[in-house]
PDB file of C-alpha atoms in Angstrom:
ATOM      1  CA  MET J   1     -21.006   5.270   7.432  1.00 86.00           C
ATOM      2  CA  LYS J   2     -24.130   7.225   8.395  1.00 93.00           C
ATOM      3  CA  PRO J   3     -23.199   7.426  12.105  1.00 95.00           C
ATOM      4  CA  LEU J   4     -19.787   8.838  11.158  1.00 96.00           C
ATOM      5  CA  VAL J   5     -21.396  11.471   8.941  1.00 97.00           C
ATOM      6  CA  VAL J   6     -23.806  12.418  11.739  1.00 98.00           C
ATOM      7  CA  LEU J   7     -20.958  12.558  14.268  1.00 98.00           C
ATOM      8  CA  ILE J   8     -18.736  14.825  12.184  1.00 98.00           C
ATOM      9  CA  THR J   9     -21.510  17.046  10.809  1.00 98.00           C
ATOM     10  CA  VAL J  10     -23.128  17.706  14.188  1.00 98.00           C
ATOM     11  CA  THR J  11     -19.748  18.274  15.826  1.00 98.00           C
ATOM     12  CA  LEU J  12     -18.840  20.903  13.219  1.00 98.00           C
ATOM     13  CA  ILE J  13     -22.227  22.621  13.513  1.00 98.00           C
ATOM     14  CA  ALA J  14     -21.972  22.624  17.322  1.00 98.00           C
ATOM     15  CA  PHE J  15     -18.423  23.982  17.083  1.00 98.00           C
ATOM     16  CA  LEU J  16     -19.613  26.930  14.979  1.00 97.00           C
ATOM     17  CA  LEU J  17     -22.732  27.590  17.058  1.00 97.00           C
ATOM     18  CA  ILE J  18     -20.765  27.585  20.316  1.00 97.00           C
ATOM     19  CA  LYS J  19     -18.378  30.116  18.809  1.00 96.00           C
ATOM     20  CA  ILE J  20     -21.266  32.308  17.617  1.00 96.00           C
ATOM     21  CA  PHE J  21     -23.251  32.199  20.875  1.00 95.00           C
ATOM     22  CA  TYR J  22     -20.458  32.012  23.458  1.00 94.00           C
ATOM     23  CA  GLY J  23     -17.638  33.769  21.644  1.00 93.00           C
ATOM     24  CA  SER J  24     -15.107  30.989  22.079  1.00 93.00           C
ATOM     25  CA  TYR J  25     -14.307  27.616  20.616  1.00 93.00           C
ATOM     26  CA  ASP J  26     -14.973  24.519  22.693  1.00 95.00           C
ATOM     27  CA  ILE J  27     -13.842  21.454  20.798  1.00 96.00           C
ATOM     28  CA  SER J  28     -14.567  19.011  23.632  1.00 97.00           C
ATOM     29  CA  HIS J  29     -18.116  20.242  24.167  1.00 97.00           C
ATOM     30  CA  SER J  30     -18.762  20.237  20.425  1.00 98.00           C
ATOM     31  CA  ALA J  31     -17.432  16.680  20.173  1.00 98.00           C
ATOM     32  CA  ARG J  32     -19.647  15.525  23.065  1.00 98.00           C
ATOM     33  CA  ILE J  33     -22.683  17.078  21.383  1.00 98.00           C
ATOM     34  CA  GLY J  34     -21.771  15.296  18.156  1.00 98.00           C
ATOM     35  CA  MET J  35     -21.379  11.971  19.968  1.00 98.00           C
ATOM     36  CA  SER J  36     -24.689  12.429  21.791  1.00 98.00           C
ATOM     37  CA  VAL J  37     -26.583  13.108  18.568  1.00 98.00           C
ATOM     38  CA  MET J  38     -24.851  10.178  16.884  1.00 98.00           C
ATOM     39  CA  LEU J  39     -25.872   7.922  19.793  1.00 98.00           C
ATOM     40  CA  LEU J  40     -29.490   9.093  19.510  1.00 98.00           C
ATOM     41  CA  PHE J  41     -29.317   8.409  15.763  1.00 98.00           C
ATOM     42  CA  THR J  42     -27.993   4.885  16.257  1.00 97.00           C
ATOM     43  CA  ALA J  43     -30.440   4.233  19.113  1.00 98.00           C
ATOM     44  CA  MET J  44     -33.297   4.865  16.670  1.00 98.00           C
ATOM     45  CA  GLY J  45     -32.050   1.900  14.653  1.00 96.00           C
ATOM     46  CA  HIS J  46     -32.471  -0.365  17.667  1.00 97.00           C
ATOM     47  CA  PHE J  47     -36.188   0.435  17.705  1.00 98.00           C
ATOM     48  CA  MET J  48     -36.704   0.646  13.938  1.00 97.00           C
ATOM     49  CA  PHE J  49     -34.745  -2.490  12.917  1.00 95.00           C
ATOM     50  CA  PRO J  50     -34.693  -4.837  15.930  1.00 96.00           C
ATOM     51  CA  ASP J  51     -35.177  -7.987  13.846  1.00 94.00           C
ATOM     52  CA  GLY J  52     -32.174  -7.255  11.656  1.00 92.00           C
ATOM     53  CA  LEU J  53     -30.009  -6.275  14.604  1.00 95.00           C
ATOM     54  CA  THR J  54     -30.846  -9.526  16.405  1.00 95.00           C
ATOM     55  CA  MET J  55     -29.222 -11.337  13.468  1.00 94.00           C
ATOM     56  CA  MET J  56     -25.873  -9.918  14.630  1.00 93.00           C
ATOM     57  CA  LEU J  57     -26.079 -11.691  17.990  1.00 94.00           C
ATOM     58  CA  PRO J  58     -24.820 -15.272  18.474  1.00 90.00           C
ATOM     59  CA  ASP J  59     -27.508 -17.955  18.382  1.00 89.00           C
ATOM     60  CA  ALA J  60     -26.741 -19.006  21.978  1.00 92.00           C
ATOM     61  CA  ILE J  61     -27.815 -15.635  23.373  1.00 93.00           C
ATOM     62  CA  PRO J  62     -31.428 -15.623  24.639  1.00 95.00           C
ATOM     63  CA  LEU J  63     -33.815 -12.656  24.586  1.00 97.00           C
ATOM     64  CA  LYS J  64     -32.173 -11.140  21.522  1.00 96.00           C
ATOM     65  CA  LYS J  65     -34.843  -8.564  20.773  1.00 97.00           C
ATOM     66  CA  GLU J  66     -34.918  -7.438  24.405  1.00 97.00           C
ATOM     67  CA  ILE J  67     -31.133  -7.003  24.305  1.00 97.00           C
ATOM     68  CA  ILE J  68     -31.421  -4.895  21.168  1.00 97.00           C
ATOM     69  CA  TYR J  69     -34.031  -2.655  22.793  1.00 98.00           C
ATOM     70  CA  PHE J  70     -31.959  -2.458  25.985  1.00 98.00           C
ATOM     71  CA  THR J  71     -28.838  -1.418  24.097  1.00 97.00           C
ATOM     72  CA  GLY J  72     -30.897   1.257  22.369  1.00 98.00           C
ATOM     73  CA  VAL J  73     -31.920   2.556  25.794  1.00 98.00           C
ATOM     74  CA  ILE J  74     -28.261   2.458  26.874  1.00 98.00           C
ATOM     75  CA  GLU J  75     -27.345   4.626  23.885  1.00 98.00           C
ATOM     76  CA  ILE J  76     -30.057   7.143  24.780  1.00 98.00           C
ATOM     77  CA  ALA J  77     -28.912   7.242  28.409  1.00 98.00           C
ATOM     78  CA  ALA J  78     -25.303   7.697  27.294  1.00 98.00           C
ATOM     79  CA  ALA J  79     -26.301  10.548  24.978  1.00 98.00           C
ATOM     80  CA  ILE J  80     -27.890  12.313  27.936  1.00 98.00           C
ATOM     81  CA  GLY J  81     -25.125  11.421  30.381  1.00 98.00           C
ATOM     82  CA  LEU J  82     -22.437  12.939  28.165  1.00 98.00           C
ATOM     83  CA  GLN J  83     -24.238  16.277  28.430  1.00 98.00           C
ATOM     84  CA  LEU J  84     -24.619  16.265  32.220  1.00 97.00           C
ATOM     85  CA  LYS J  85     -21.365  17.422  33.801  1.00 96.00           C
ATOM     86  CA  GLN J  86     -21.886  15.394  36.999  1.00 97.00           C
ATOM     87  CA  PHE J  87     -22.320  12.158  34.988  1.00 97.00           C
ATOM     88  CA  GLN J  88     -20.007  12.904  32.075  1.00 97.00           C
ATOM     89  CA  ASN J  89     -16.915  11.046  33.293  1.00 97.00           C
ATOM     90  CA  LEU J  90     -18.773   7.931  34.448  1.00 98.00           C
ATOM     91  CA  THR J  91     -20.867   7.915  31.279  1.00 98.00           C
ATOM     92  CA  ALA J  92     -17.751   8.197  29.140  1.00 98.00           C
ATOM     93  CA  TRP J  93     -16.049   5.225  30.805  1.00 98.00           C
ATOM     94  CA  LEU J  94     -19.205   3.115  30.600  1.00 98.00           C
ATOM     95  CA  LEU J  95     -19.655   4.093  26.959  1.00 98.00           C
ATOM     96  CA  ILE J  96     -16.095   3.013  26.172  1.00 98.00           C
ATOM     97  CA  VAL J  97     -16.819  -0.365  27.788  1.00 98.00           C
ATOM     98  CA  PHE J  98     -20.094  -0.532  25.823  1.00 98.00           C
ATOM     99  CA  PHE J  99     -18.272   0.128  22.526  1.00 97.00           C
ATOM    100  CA  ILE J 100     -15.823  -2.676  23.331  1.00 97.00           C
ATOM    101  CA  ILE J 101     -18.627  -5.093  24.299  1.00 95.00           C
ATOM    102  CA  ILE J 102     -20.636  -4.524  21.109  1.00 94.00           C
ATOM    103  CA  LEU J 103     -17.663  -4.872  18.757  1.00 93.00           C
ATOM    104  CA  PRO J 104     -17.976  -8.694  18.533  1.00 92.00           C
ATOM    105  CA  ALA J 105     -21.611  -8.308  17.406  1.00 92.00           C
ATOM    106  CA  ASN J 106     -20.496  -5.918  14.691  1.00 89.00           C
ATOM    107  CA  ILE J 107     -17.774  -8.358  13.631  1.00 90.00           C
ATOM    108  CA  LYS J 108     -20.270 -11.250  13.559  1.00 90.00           C
ATOM    109  CA  GLY J 109     -22.706  -9.133  11.597  1.00 89.00           C
ATOM    110  CA  ALA J 110     -20.035  -8.355   9.016  1.00 87.00           C
ATOM    111  CA  ILE J 111     -18.890 -11.971   8.748  1.00 89.00           C
ATOM    112  CA  ASP J 112     -22.498 -13.136   8.342  1.00 90.00           C
ATOM    113  CA  GLN J 113     -23.144 -10.292   5.850  1.00 90.00           C
ATOM    114  CA  VAL J 114     -26.094  -9.018   7.890  1.00 90.00           C
ATOM    115  CA  ASN J 115     -28.042  -6.154   6.389  1.00 89.00           C
ATOM    116  CA  PHE J 116     -29.723  -5.103   9.625  1.00 87.00           C
ATOM    117  CA  GLN J 117     -32.075  -2.608   7.986  1.00 88.00           C
ATOM    118  CA  LYS J 118     -33.517  -5.218   5.640  1.00 89.00           C
ATOM    119  CA  GLY J 119     -33.088  -8.165   8.015  1.00 89.00           C
ATOM    120  CA  THR J 120     -31.278 -10.185   5.343  1.00 89.00           C
ATOM    121  CA  TYR J 121     -27.890 -11.795   4.816  1.00 88.00           C
ATOM    122  CA  ASN J 122     -26.851  -9.705   1.821  1.00 89.00           C
ATOM    123  CA  GLY J 123     -24.916  -6.965   3.611  1.00 84.00           C
ATOM    124  CA  LEU J 124     -21.435  -5.655   2.886  1.00 82.00           C
ATOM    125  CA  GLY J 125     -19.658  -8.611   4.449  1.00 81.00           C
ATOM    126  CA  VAL J 126     -16.142  -8.958   5.794  1.00 80.00           C
ATOM    127  CA  SER J 127     -14.820  -5.994   3.783  1.00 82.00           C
ATOM    128  CA  TYR J 128     -17.025  -3.836   6.017  1.00 80.00           C
ATOM    129  CA  LEU J 129     -14.745  -4.717   8.956  1.00 78.00           C
ATOM    130  CA  TRP J 130     -11.995  -2.591   7.391  1.00 84.00           C
ATOM    131  CA  PHE J 131     -14.300   0.343   8.086  1.00 87.00           C
ATOM    132  CA  ARG J 132     -16.175  -0.814  11.176  1.00 87.00           C
ATOM    133  CA  VAL J 133     -13.282  -1.774  13.449  1.00 89.00           C
ATOM    134  CA  PRO J 134     -11.391   1.527  12.928  1.00 92.00           C
ATOM    135  CA  LEU J 135     -14.711   3.344  13.351  1.00 94.00           C
ATOM    136  CA  GLN J 136     -15.257   1.662  16.714  1.00 94.00           C
ATOM    137  CA  ILE J 137     -11.733   2.692  17.754  1.00 95.00           C
ATOM    138  CA  LEU J 138     -12.511   6.247  16.619  1.00 97.00           C
ATOM    139  CA  PHE J 139     -15.673   6.271  18.763  1.00 98.00           C
ATOM    140  CA  ILE J 140     -13.687   5.103  21.788  1.00 98.00           C
ATOM    141  CA  LEU J 141     -10.997   7.744  21.261  1.00 98.00           C
ATOM    142  CA  TRP J 142     -13.632  10.406  20.589  1.00 98.00           C
ATOM    143  CA  VAL J 143     -15.376   9.710  23.887  1.00 98.00           C
ATOM    144  CA  TYR J 144     -12.133   9.452  25.825  1.00 98.00           C
ATOM    145  CA  LEU J 145     -10.678  12.688  24.470  1.00 97.00           C
ATOM    146  CA  SER J 146     -13.855  14.774  24.595  1.00 97.00           C
ATOM    147  CA  ALA J 147     -15.374  13.564  27.857  1.00 97.00           C
ATOM    148  CA  ILE J 148     -12.447  12.375  29.975  1.00 96.00           C
ATOM    149  CA  ARG J 149      -9.091  13.745  28.854  1.00 94.00           C
ATOM    150  CA  PHE J 150      -9.972  17.272  27.718  1.00 88.00           C
ATOM    151  CA  SER J 151     -13.319  17.935  29.370  1.00 80.00           C
TER     152      SER J 151
END
């Protein structure tokens, strides 16, 4: 829920600030700024709660903590790439692939009731998927529309 709040709030603030400073509305740019800040926000979690996030990965996967750190770095790079016009399109497509790749970990985390911040198995559980899966689809559409389709 927090990433969605960050995404929408920052997008709205960017939308208003772009209008104030540039005299026109730029929904796509505002949406990319919102996504970049949201990615930086979620990347922080990869460095603050790596132990809890590793609980979302299947047992067969080695180097779990390194993967969590690496995906945090990917989110930071994507946040930057969305703001650089020459990398925006490539970053957007790679970010869409990234969102698809991480969805199974989010599903596993929900099924296992992972509370990644506490590193326990007392999270929201399967009911969380009713929010998380549509949220992941929203992120994919957000990136596609703001950085590919209408950029």
